[in-house]
XYZ file of C-alpha atoms in Angstrom:
674
model
C 39.669 106.809 12.044
C 39.909 110.568 11.512
C 42.840 111.138 13.914
C 44.703 108.262 12.211
C 44.263 109.951 8.820
C 45.503 113.252 10.193
C 48.547 111.526 11.694
C 49.245 109.885 8.335
C 48.964 113.213 6.534
C 51.299 114.818 9.069
C 53.862 112.008 8.787
C 53.753 112.049 4.981
C 54.187 115.808 4.955
C 57.190 115.698 7.305
C 58.840 113.045 5.116
C 58.033 114.440 1.684
C 57.638 118.216 2.063
C 61.273 119.024 1.305
C 61.203 116.992 -1.920
C 57.866 118.459 -2.959
C 58.882 122.075 -2.333
C 62.242 121.497 -4.032
C 60.595 119.978 -7.096
C 58.051 122.802 -7.321
C 60.758 125.435 -6.889
C 62.536 123.981 -9.919
C 59.278 124.386 -11.873
C 58.133 127.857 -10.797
C 61.510 129.354 -9.762
C 60.000 130.965 -6.652
C 60.388 129.249 -3.283
C 57.556 131.255 -1.719
C 55.113 130.260 -4.450
C 56.398 126.690 -4.338
C 55.596 126.380 -0.660
C 52.116 127.844 -1.179
C 51.413 125.262 -3.887
C 52.726 122.485 -1.668
C 50.485 123.710 1.154
C 47.523 123.585 -1.242
C 48.285 119.910 -1.816
C 48.456 119.351 1.939
C 45.045 120.991 2.400
C 43.642 118.806 -0.393
C 44.930 115.704 1.400
C 43.312 116.786 4.665
C 40.029 117.294 2.814
C 40.028 114.197 0.574
C 41.804 111.391 2.438
C 39.258 111.138 5.288
C 36.617 110.483 2.576
C 38.493 108.540 -0.124
C 41.023 106.838 2.104
C 44.782 107.142 2.348
C 46.445 106.368 -1.027
C 48.963 103.542 -1.306
C 51.779 106.050 -1.788
C 50.944 109.248 0.138
C 54.135 111.009 -0.933
C 53.493 110.392 -4.629
C 49.891 111.617 -4.227
C 51.034 114.856 -2.569
C 53.729 115.402 -5.214
C 51.375 114.811 -8.146
C 48.677 117.064 -6.666
C 51.160 119.835 -5.998
C 52.607 119.631 -9.519
C 49.143 119.818 -11.047
C 48.554 123.024 -9.134
C 51.915 124.329 -10.337
C 50.958 123.594 -13.941
C 47.616 125.311 -13.455
C 49.421 128.354 -12.108
C 51.809 128.430 -15.061
C 48.944 128.209 -17.508
C 46.923 130.897 -15.769
C 49.893 133.223 -15.727
C 50.517 132.505 -19.417
C 54.187 131.993 -18.789
C 56.715 129.446 -19.861
C 54.520 127.970 -22.602
C 57.181 125.632 -23.907
C 58.092 124.577 -20.412
C 54.502 123.791 -19.471
C 54.089 121.556 -22.521
C 57.247 119.719 -21.597
C 56.195 119.379 -17.970
C 52.666 118.320 -18.905
C 54.057 115.650 -21.218
C 56.507 114.505 -18.552
C 53.756 114.392 -15.942
C 51.497 112.376 -18.209
C 54.222 109.825 -18.901
C 55.072 109.321 -15.245
C 51.676 109.660 -13.591
C 50.754 105.996 -13.877
C 54.101 104.944 -12.424
C 53.829 107.431 -9.588
C 50.449 106.124 -8.407
C 51.590 102.512 -8.131
C 52.229 100.916 -4.728
C 56.017 100.952 -5.219
C 56.112 104.350 -6.833
C 58.533 107.105 -5.846
C 58.192 110.815 -6.621
C 60.111 111.887 -9.715
C 62.474 114.162 -7.831
C 65.742 115.067 -9.305
C 68.124 114.090 -6.480
C 69.791 117.486 -6.648
C 66.520 119.382 -6.145
C 66.480 118.913 -2.365
C 70.154 119.832 -2.197
C 69.378 122.998 -4.178
C 66.636 123.781 -1.676
C 69.101 123.329 1.205
C 71.478 125.864 -0.309
C 68.618 128.237 -1.117
C 67.123 128.258 2.385
C 70.574 128.757 3.945
C 71.710 131.472 1.534
C 74.079 134.021 3.185
C 71.880 136.896 1.962
C 69.471 135.962 4.782
C 70.002 136.724 8.483
C 70.953 133.701 10.579
C 67.600 133.540 12.409
C 65.721 133.663 9.109
C 67.876 130.893 7.650
C 67.106 128.625 10.599
C 63.348 129.317 10.453
C 63.141 128.872 6.671
C 65.186 125.659 6.782
C 62.921 124.121 9.414
C 59.879 125.274 7.459
C 60.913 124.058 4.008
C 63.145 121.083 4.784
C 61.737 120.012 8.125
C 58.091 120.465 7.235
C 57.479 122.136 10.611
C 54.655 124.608 11.052
C 55.256 128.165 12.225
C 53.730 127.182 15.573
C 56.150 124.262 15.994
C 59.189 126.397 15.115
C 58.034 129.174 17.446
C 57.592 126.705 20.284
C 61.080 125.313 19.692
C 62.754 128.734 19.751
C 60.500 130.205 22.484
C 59.208 133.044 20.335
C 55.728 133.830 19.082
C 54.215 132.267 16.002
C 53.920 135.760 14.515
C 57.677 136.266 14.801
C 58.389 133.035 12.912
C 55.780 133.824 10.269
C 57.366 137.240 9.743
C 60.872 135.763 9.547
C 59.846 133.182 6.968
C 57.896 135.717 4.899
C 60.793 138.193 5.000
C 63.227 135.448 3.983
C 61.134 134.480 0.959
C 60.756 138.127 0.003
C 64.508 138.686 0.244
C 65.271 135.642 -1.892
C 62.871 136.929 -4.549
C 64.137 140.513 -4.417
C 67.760 139.408 -4.642
C 66.893 136.980 -7.485
C 68.734 134.142 -5.748
C 68.867 131.312 -8.311
C 67.607 127.811 -7.583
C 70.871 126.099 -8.416
C 73.856 124.479 -6.835
C 76.804 126.815 -6.256
C 79.791 126.319 -8.524
C 83.167 125.142 -7.305
C 84.443 128.594 -6.422
C 81.494 129.326 -4.122
C 80.667 125.813 -2.912
C 82.870 125.885 0.198
C 81.502 129.261 1.325
C 77.893 128.286 0.723
C 78.333 124.851 2.309
C 79.754 126.551 5.380
C 76.535 128.583 5.660
C 74.416 125.425 5.380
C 76.402 123.594 8.051
C 76.262 126.654 10.307
C 72.458 126.702 10.167
C 72.104 122.976 10.866
C 74.521 123.153 13.797
C 72.755 126.266 15.115
C 69.474 124.329 15.146
C 71.171 121.418 16.904
C 72.836 123.611 19.534
C 69.589 125.425 20.320
C 68.093 122.020 21.057
C 71.154 120.641 22.867
C 71.714 123.657 25.118
C 68.771 126.048 24.973
C 69.762 129.702 25.235
C 66.616 130.632 27.169
C 63.571 129.146 28.829
C 63.177 126.719 31.730
C 64.564 123.509 30.195
C 68.201 122.804 29.385
C 67.345 120.836 26.228
C 64.738 120.820 23.458
C 65.068 117.305 22.015
C 62.833 118.026 19.006
C 65.338 120.484 17.581
C 68.224 118.055 18.100
C 66.372 115.336 16.216
C 65.460 117.718 13.398
C 69.074 118.868 13.023
C 70.258 115.254 12.987
C 67.722 114.414 10.288
C 68.841 117.390 8.190
C 72.500 116.488 8.682
C 71.954 112.875 7.652
C 69.965 114.037 4.619
C 72.754 116.403 3.621
C 75.323 113.595 4.007
C 73.317 111.498 1.542
C 73.039 114.390 -0.906
C 76.699 115.483 -0.653
C 78.657 112.274 0.128
C 82.016 113.689 -1.062
C 82.090 116.577 1.413
C 84.132 115.609 4.509
C 82.838 118.509 6.625
C 79.253 117.273 6.188
C 80.190 113.877 7.612
C 82.207 115.654 10.310
C 79.162 117.635 11.400
C 76.989 114.515 11.446
C 79.610 112.709 13.566
C 79.750 115.641 15.976
C 75.964 115.821 16.373
C 75.534 112.032 16.724
C 78.109 111.821 19.531
C 76.846 114.906 21.333
C 73.253 113.669 21.059
C 74.346 110.338 22.579
C 74.838 112.114 25.947
C 71.312 113.576 26.075
C 69.929 111.198 28.723
C 72.884 111.828 31.030
C 73.060 115.621 30.683
C 70.296 116.430 33.167
C 69.548 115.299 36.689
C 66.206 114.278 38.218
C 65.018 117.905 38.454
C 66.267 118.931 35.018
C 69.478 120.441 36.382
C 72.601 120.306 34.181
C 75.117 117.531 34.882
C 78.684 118.464 33.842
C 80.399 116.126 31.387
C 82.886 114.786 33.948
C 80.039 113.900 36.353
C 77.768 112.165 33.831
C 76.850 108.490 34.125
C 78.475 107.183 30.966
C 76.387 104.051 31.143
C 73.440 106.233 30.049
C 75.179 107.383 26.869
C 73.453 106.019 23.756
C 75.908 103.517 22.250
C 73.997 103.321 18.942
C 74.422 107.056 18.374
C 78.092 106.816 19.363
C 78.643 104.039 16.786
C 76.845 106.102 14.154
C 79.091 109.020 15.038
C 82.206 106.887 14.694
C 80.965 105.646 11.307
C 80.358 109.200 10.081
C 83.839 110.153 11.271
C 85.361 107.276 9.293
C 83.497 108.447 6.181
C 84.871 111.950 6.660
C 88.412 110.601 6.879
C 87.909 108.365 3.852
C 86.905 111.355 1.726
C 90.242 112.942 2.636
C 91.428 116.526 2.661
C 92.633 118.778 5.457
C 90.436 118.547 8.576
C 87.948 121.414 8.824
C 86.303 122.842 11.946
C 83.527 120.249 12.145
C 85.916 117.313 11.677
C 88.162 118.687 14.426
C 85.217 119.185 16.784
C 84.037 115.672 15.970
C 87.532 114.350 16.775
C 87.267 116.044 20.185
C 83.869 114.418 20.719
C 85.382 111.039 19.762
C 88.064 111.485 22.457
C 85.353 111.991 25.079
C 83.303 109.057 23.795
C 86.271 106.678 23.839
C 87.133 107.410 27.496
C 85.613 104.818 29.831
C 85.546 107.349 32.666
C 86.192 111.045 33.188
C 89.602 110.199 34.656
C 90.553 108.317 31.472
C 89.923 111.350 29.235
C 92.954 112.231 27.135
C 92.943 115.956 27.886
C 96.370 116.484 26.335
C 95.046 115.182 23.007
C 91.888 117.301 23.354
C 93.974 120.405 24.094
C 96.069 119.691 20.988
C 92.922 119.327 18.873
C 91.594 122.632 20.218
C 94.908 124.271 19.320
C 94.414 123.022 15.747
C 90.790 124.168 15.812
C 91.753 127.707 16.861
C 93.965 127.916 13.782
C 91.069 127.194 11.398
C 88.267 128.704 13.505
C 89.772 131.333 15.844
C 86.480 132.455 17.398
C 86.355 133.635 21.022
C 84.126 130.689 22.017
C 86.580 128.161 20.545
C 89.440 129.896 22.363
C 87.441 129.717 25.603
C 86.856 125.987 25.107
C 90.571 125.571 24.477
C 91.259 127.305 27.800
C 89.087 124.692 29.547
C 90.998 121.852 27.880
C 94.369 123.412 28.684
C 93.267 123.863 32.291
C 92.396 120.166 32.493
C 95.611 119.064 30.740
C 98.179 121.468 32.227
C 96.621 122.858 35.401
C 94.060 125.576 36.235
C 96.589 128.431 36.153
C 97.442 127.691 32.503
C 93.725 127.680 31.680
C 93.118 130.884 33.645
C 95.877 132.710 31.763
C 94.169 131.885 28.454
C 90.754 132.802 29.845
C 91.866 136.176 31.168
C 93.158 137.066 27.710
C 89.522 136.909 26.543
C 88.124 139.339 29.123
C 88.334 142.310 26.741
C 86.750 140.512 23.780
C 83.437 142.272 22.977
C 81.907 139.042 21.652
C 82.115 137.443 25.104
C 80.995 140.551 26.979
C 77.693 139.024 28.143
C 78.514 135.345 27.546
C 77.704 133.558 30.789
C 80.181 130.738 30.203
C 83.184 133.096 30.378
C 82.707 133.878 34.105
C 81.516 130.287 34.567
C 84.839 128.950 33.248
C 86.784 131.497 35.308
C 84.849 130.362 38.389
C 85.846 126.736 37.799
C 89.508 127.614 37.270
C 89.651 129.959 40.268
C 88.047 127.293 42.459
C 90.681 124.844 41.228
C 93.335 127.275 42.445
C 91.666 127.623 45.839
C 90.626 131.240 45.227
C 87.091 130.609 46.439
C 85.979 134.186 47.127
C 86.837 135.218 43.551
C 85.255 132.040 42.163
C 82.021 132.754 44.045
C 81.786 136.236 42.485
C 82.324 134.746 39.029
C 79.632 132.082 39.469
C 77.160 134.729 40.662
C 77.950 136.872 37.640
C 77.581 133.899 35.310
C 74.179 133.152 36.857
C 73.044 136.745 36.320
C 73.983 136.502 32.626
C 72.439 133.068 31.985
C 69.097 133.242 30.194
C 68.295 129.577 30.728
C 66.640 128.889 34.088
C 68.260 125.470 34.547
C 71.755 126.846 33.917
C 71.098 129.836 36.139
C 70.060 127.617 39.049
C 73.087 125.375 38.483
C 75.505 128.322 38.604
C 73.860 129.726 41.743
C 74.280 126.326 43.354
C 77.973 126.265 42.388
C 78.412 129.610 44.151
C 76.568 128.361 47.249
C 78.747 125.234 47.416
C 81.803 127.434 47.944
C 80.390 128.610 51.277
C 79.310 132.000 52.523
C 81.344 135.010 51.501
C 83.651 136.478 54.118
C 82.565 139.968 55.266
C 84.322 142.404 52.950
C 82.291 145.599 53.149
C 79.846 146.866 50.524
C 79.629 145.279 47.081
C 79.233 146.903 43.687
C 75.545 146.153 43.191
C 74.481 147.480 46.577
C 76.648 150.604 46.256
C 75.304 151.373 42.771
C 71.706 151.161 44.009
C 72.458 153.536 46.886
C 74.271 155.964 44.572
C 71.391 156.091 42.089
C 68.790 156.392 44.853
C 70.102 159.758 46.085
C 67.613 162.625 46.317
C 69.962 165.141 44.668
C 69.971 163.336 41.304
C 67.342 164.475 38.807
C 65.621 161.710 36.764
C 67.593 162.336 33.564
C 70.966 162.211 35.323
C 69.958 159.141 37.313
C 68.909 157.410 34.107
C 72.199 158.293 32.393
C 74.333 157.192 35.355
C 72.244 154.032 35.591
C 73.191 152.977 32.055
C 76.883 153.208 32.927
C 76.623 151.414 36.253
C 74.426 148.644 34.811
C 77.218 147.808 32.399
C 79.820 147.803 35.209
C 77.614 145.530 37.296
C 76.885 143.211 34.387
C 80.546 142.858 33.466
C 82.099 142.739 36.944
C 79.200 141.235 38.909
C 76.975 142.638 41.646
C 79.013 140.770 44.276
C 82.289 142.453 43.314
C 83.656 143.884 46.601
C 83.690 147.637 46.251
C 87.052 147.931 48.004
C 88.685 145.719 45.343
C 87.292 147.665 42.365
C 90.259 148.986 40.368
C 90.873 151.419 37.537
C 92.266 148.504 35.522
C 88.951 146.635 35.744
C 87.018 149.760 34.768
C 89.361 150.358 31.820
C 88.702 146.808 30.624
C 84.954 147.427 30.731
C 85.364 150.671 28.769
C 87.595 149.069 26.141
C 85.201 146.168 25.652
C 81.964 148.134 25.704
C 82.684 151.649 24.465
C 86.006 151.276 22.679
C 84.445 152.264 19.341
C 81.940 154.736 20.775
C 81.770 158.387 19.780
C 83.705 160.833 21.989
C 80.487 162.203 23.511
C 79.350 158.723 24.564
C 82.772 157.789 25.931
C 83.014 161.020 27.931
C 79.477 160.653 29.316
C 80.203 157.185 30.720
C 83.601 158.338 31.975
C 81.972 161.219 33.884
C 79.455 158.814 35.427
C 82.220 156.530 36.726
C 84.149 159.505 38.110
C 81.064 160.674 40.014
C 80.401 157.197 41.377
C 84.026 156.746 42.443
C 84.104 160.108 44.196
C 80.841 159.336 46.014
C 82.183 155.934 47.122
C 85.509 157.474 48.261
C 87.498 155.248 45.885
C 90.706 156.040 44.089
C 90.257 157.566 40.640
C 88.511 154.769 38.735
C 89.102 156.496 35.402
C 92.887 156.697 35.701
C 94.218 155.906 32.255
C 90.880 156.738 30.580
C 91.596 160.055 28.933
C 88.762 162.329 27.953
C 88.203 162.121 24.213
C 88.084 165.201 22.012
C 85.966 164.997 18.894
C 84.863 167.282 16.125
C 81.129 167.348 15.739
C 80.054 167.288 12.113
C 76.466 168.161 11.358
C 74.776 165.586 9.168
C 73.150 166.927 6.017
C 69.339 166.973 6.103
C 67.642 164.421 3.865
C 66.855 165.826 0.434
C 63.303 165.681 -1.034
C 63.971 162.444 -2.928
C 65.343 160.768 0.191
C 62.368 161.968 2.240
C 59.938 160.620 -0.352
C 61.689 157.255 -0.090
C 61.322 157.349 3.704
C 57.600 158.146 3.546
C 57.153 155.372 0.963
C 58.677 152.620 3.112
C 56.297 149.630 3.104
C 54.356 148.628 6.230
C 55.482 151.729 8.126
C 54.234 151.514 11.747
C 51.972 154.364 12.813
C 54.177 155.329 15.760
C 57.327 155.621 13.624
C 55.599 157.518 10.822
C 54.089 160.010 13.302
C 57.406 160.553 15.083
C 59.348 161.015 11.849
C 56.761 163.408 10.381
C 56.720 165.443 13.578
C 60.512 165.686 13.667
C 60.614 166.804 10.041
C 57.716 169.266 10.168
C 58.668 170.825 13.505
C 62.450 170.886 13.151
C 62.611 170.110 16.886
C 65.185 167.830 18.464
C 64.363 164.173 18.960
C 64.847 164.398 22.731
C 62.324 167.232 23.032
C 59.749 165.483 20.841
C 60.081 162.164 22.670
C 59.582 164.028 25.969
C 56.128 165.240 24.872
C 53.137 164.204 26.948
C 49.576 164.013 25.677
C 48.639 166.842 28.041
C 51.147 169.122 26.256
C 49.399 168.824 22.882
C 47.038 171.345 21.336
C 45.754 169.350 18.372
C 43.510 172.133 17.072
C 46.306 174.710 16.892
C 48.904 172.108 15.851
C 51.352 172.950 18.591
C 52.684 171.635 21.889
C 54.571 172.902 24.897
C 57.930 171.185 25.505
C 59.706 170.936 28.813
C 63.438 170.597 28.310
C 64.783 168.573 31.213
C 67.817 170.009 32.989
C 69.759 169.287 36.194
C 67.787 169.785 39.384
C 69.604 173.018 40.183
C 68.336 174.697 37.026
C 64.678 175.536 36.400
C 63.239 173.561 33.422
C 63.016 175.592 30.229
C 59.812 175.664 28.204
C 59.727 175.587 24.440
C 57.205 175.149 21.679
C 56.774 172.622 18.874
C 54.509 173.189 15.886
C 53.624 170.901 13.003
C 51.789 170.732 9.700
C 49.087 168.627 8.072
C 51.062 165.390 7.835
C 51.505 165.151 11.584
C 48.023 166.571 12.223
C 46.522 163.650 10.301
C 48.494 161.016 12.215
C 48.523 162.221 15.829
C 44.838 161.503 16.632
C 45.247 157.983 15.242
C 48.342 157.408 17.379
C 46.727 158.687 20.593
C 43.598 156.565 20.071
C 41.688 158.475 22.738
C 44.477 158.647 25.329
C 44.379 161.868 27.362
C 47.516 161.560 29.496
C 50.972 160.046 29.609
C 53.816 160.065 27.053
C 52.853 160.594 23.415
C 55.306 158.032 22.061
C 55.243 154.703 23.902
C 57.506 151.666 23.815
C 56.245 148.371 22.407
C 56.189 146.522 25.713
C 55.507 147.074 29.361
C 58.657 147.345 31.501
C 59.769 144.360 33.550
C 59.603 144.420 37.358
C 63.332 145.173 37.601
C 63.113 148.214 35.363
C 60.234 150.290 36.677
C 60.460 153.747 35.071
C 59.740 157.087 36.662
C 56.021 157.854 36.980
C 56.393 160.666 34.410
C 57.673 158.141 31.850
C 54.858 155.645 32.328
C 51.488 155.695 30.564
C 48.777 155.254 33.225
C 46.333 153.816 30.678
C 48.482 151.193 28.929
C 51.260 150.564 31.458
C 53.880 151.096 28.753
C 56.877 153.367 29.191
C 58.064 156.326 27.136
C 59.898 155.444 23.929
C 63.607 156.022 24.495
C 65.820 158.024 22.177
C 68.148 155.031 21.726
C 65.295 152.778 20.625
C 63.820 155.423 18.288
C 67.236 156.000 16.692
C 67.780 152.262 16.249
C 64.392 151.734 14.596
C 64.988 154.613 12.166
C 68.423 153.298 11.216
C 67.095 149.784 10.668
C 64.171 150.985 8.547
C 66.300 153.280 6.371
C 69.282 150.971 5.927
C 68.074 149.832 2.460
C 67.805 153.508 1.421
C 71.298 154.484 2.557
C 74.055 153.834 -0.017
C 76.450 153.199 2.874
C 73.959 150.648 4.338
C 74.316 152.221 7.779
C 70.852 153.775 7.894
C 69.974 157.427 8.497
C 69.957 159.188 11.865
C 66.919 160.989 13.248
C 68.837 164.262 13.160
C 68.726 164.156 9.353
C 64.946 164.507 9.414
C 65.360 168.135 10.424
C 64.642 170.372 7.425
C 67.443 172.410 5.913
C 67.560 176.084 7.005
C 65.015 178.045 5.019
C 62.942 174.974 4.068
C 60.367 175.301 6.851
């Protein structure tokens, strides 16, 4: 009996939570508070229904209970006195009707639509929008959302809490956007729903290709939105697209969970009911009228695939034409890549390869595994199997999903063994970095450069075929906007590697950049006070920032400190400035004041050796640091300068009028202030 009650509560919550939260948000004008009140009603149901029995209308019971709690809150807070009288009167009039067997909650139909726009507001980061939407509109718990996105429950809880806080701080109103802003806001809503669907349809990470629960949730949200906004053609277009794509779910994976390409799928396993629903949604979109938007065009492409009885019957010329129209309204790199696939099918692999190669310098696709995957397919179609094999291997190395990675490795293996062609880039890079004459700092710096070359060009790139043109493309894509010092550092690393490997000048055409170095102004007292007053400041960051400010030392020197270097009683430490192996290390001294003295013992927590400032996680097997950079007690590595700089910029972005965030260098006191 008890499990049945719990299942009923869960089902009622999933069906009614969006309406309840939306209705409460209209009352209290705070989505965070509204969800808390709704959760109180859910807890009450879990406590009372096993004893009193499930009411005839569970949704009405939950709504009434939640509204009573909202009224109690309004009274206790002594706010909105006129409103509470009106709401109390309204509740009294409708309560009898609500508790009848045929009762329905007294939602305003627009309330749920308002909640959709609120949870998908552009002021929120994309990940937060998706989590909040699933929480408020899907009724999913933090644990369920975390499981769907393969993150921890804590991460989801933090995202949802931060999203609610942002909505409150920005005073985002609980209202429908007006005509001028409707299209922009609707685009954000559709983006979130399609993001949820795509994460379920083709998981970005993990072992499984699909997560059906997310697909179903996105479909439910899309259908709900179509009911709430029936005059918006793009809403129906998105629903049509998701219905048709979801129809292929059973045919997309093989017996072992491996991906099955569209042209190899058993079309008899496609769900005809979902296809018909997709066609119906597409007809509704066309009936509404207006110029086709991106979702209608993508749905039209899906319709072309669904109408073909076999892969050979697919009208690729029509699909290529639709993609050409789509690139005009949505000219994203991914859409252009998909167009290249269609053009390759319609007009031959060389035509597709020409379009694909034009995307090689696009930073957005720099680590996108499908770019080399598409190139591999097109190169194989041209009979260039050695090049195709390298591309499939590179695509596999970039894929975060285990099923896709295995599929791409298999594609490379199917092309046969590579012909002997001498050393390859990955092997040569490992040998270059493993030399005894490189000190740890130089090896680490060179390693950053070569990792990017390997990631972009592939470990199996034959070293003899590595050209200055390929290197220039990597530099343009990766460091095109970098500061002169960064550009020159990576350029020097490539020159050293090329000279060691006896290759032609790999940096031909990459001129050394000259830059003027401007010293950033130190933070003034008011800015420093704002930094120290940041909420929920982690102990590690606060200690590092205080030490940098009080000592005036450089960030590199401070991050290089080991516990053994510290003299806590005298408030000083010995620093070892790392230099090339041919130069003896130089010693220096760092001193600090009471602020750092108070924090350091807390940070060390009894540790007596290893780096003072540690990273958040242990390093993976492929990235074992030098012994000097590893804490023997915790297994964590030394905090890097890049990570420390990033964290400081992120934390101080709200304080910076330019919204860029401050740099660690600005923590140094002005001359004469120490």
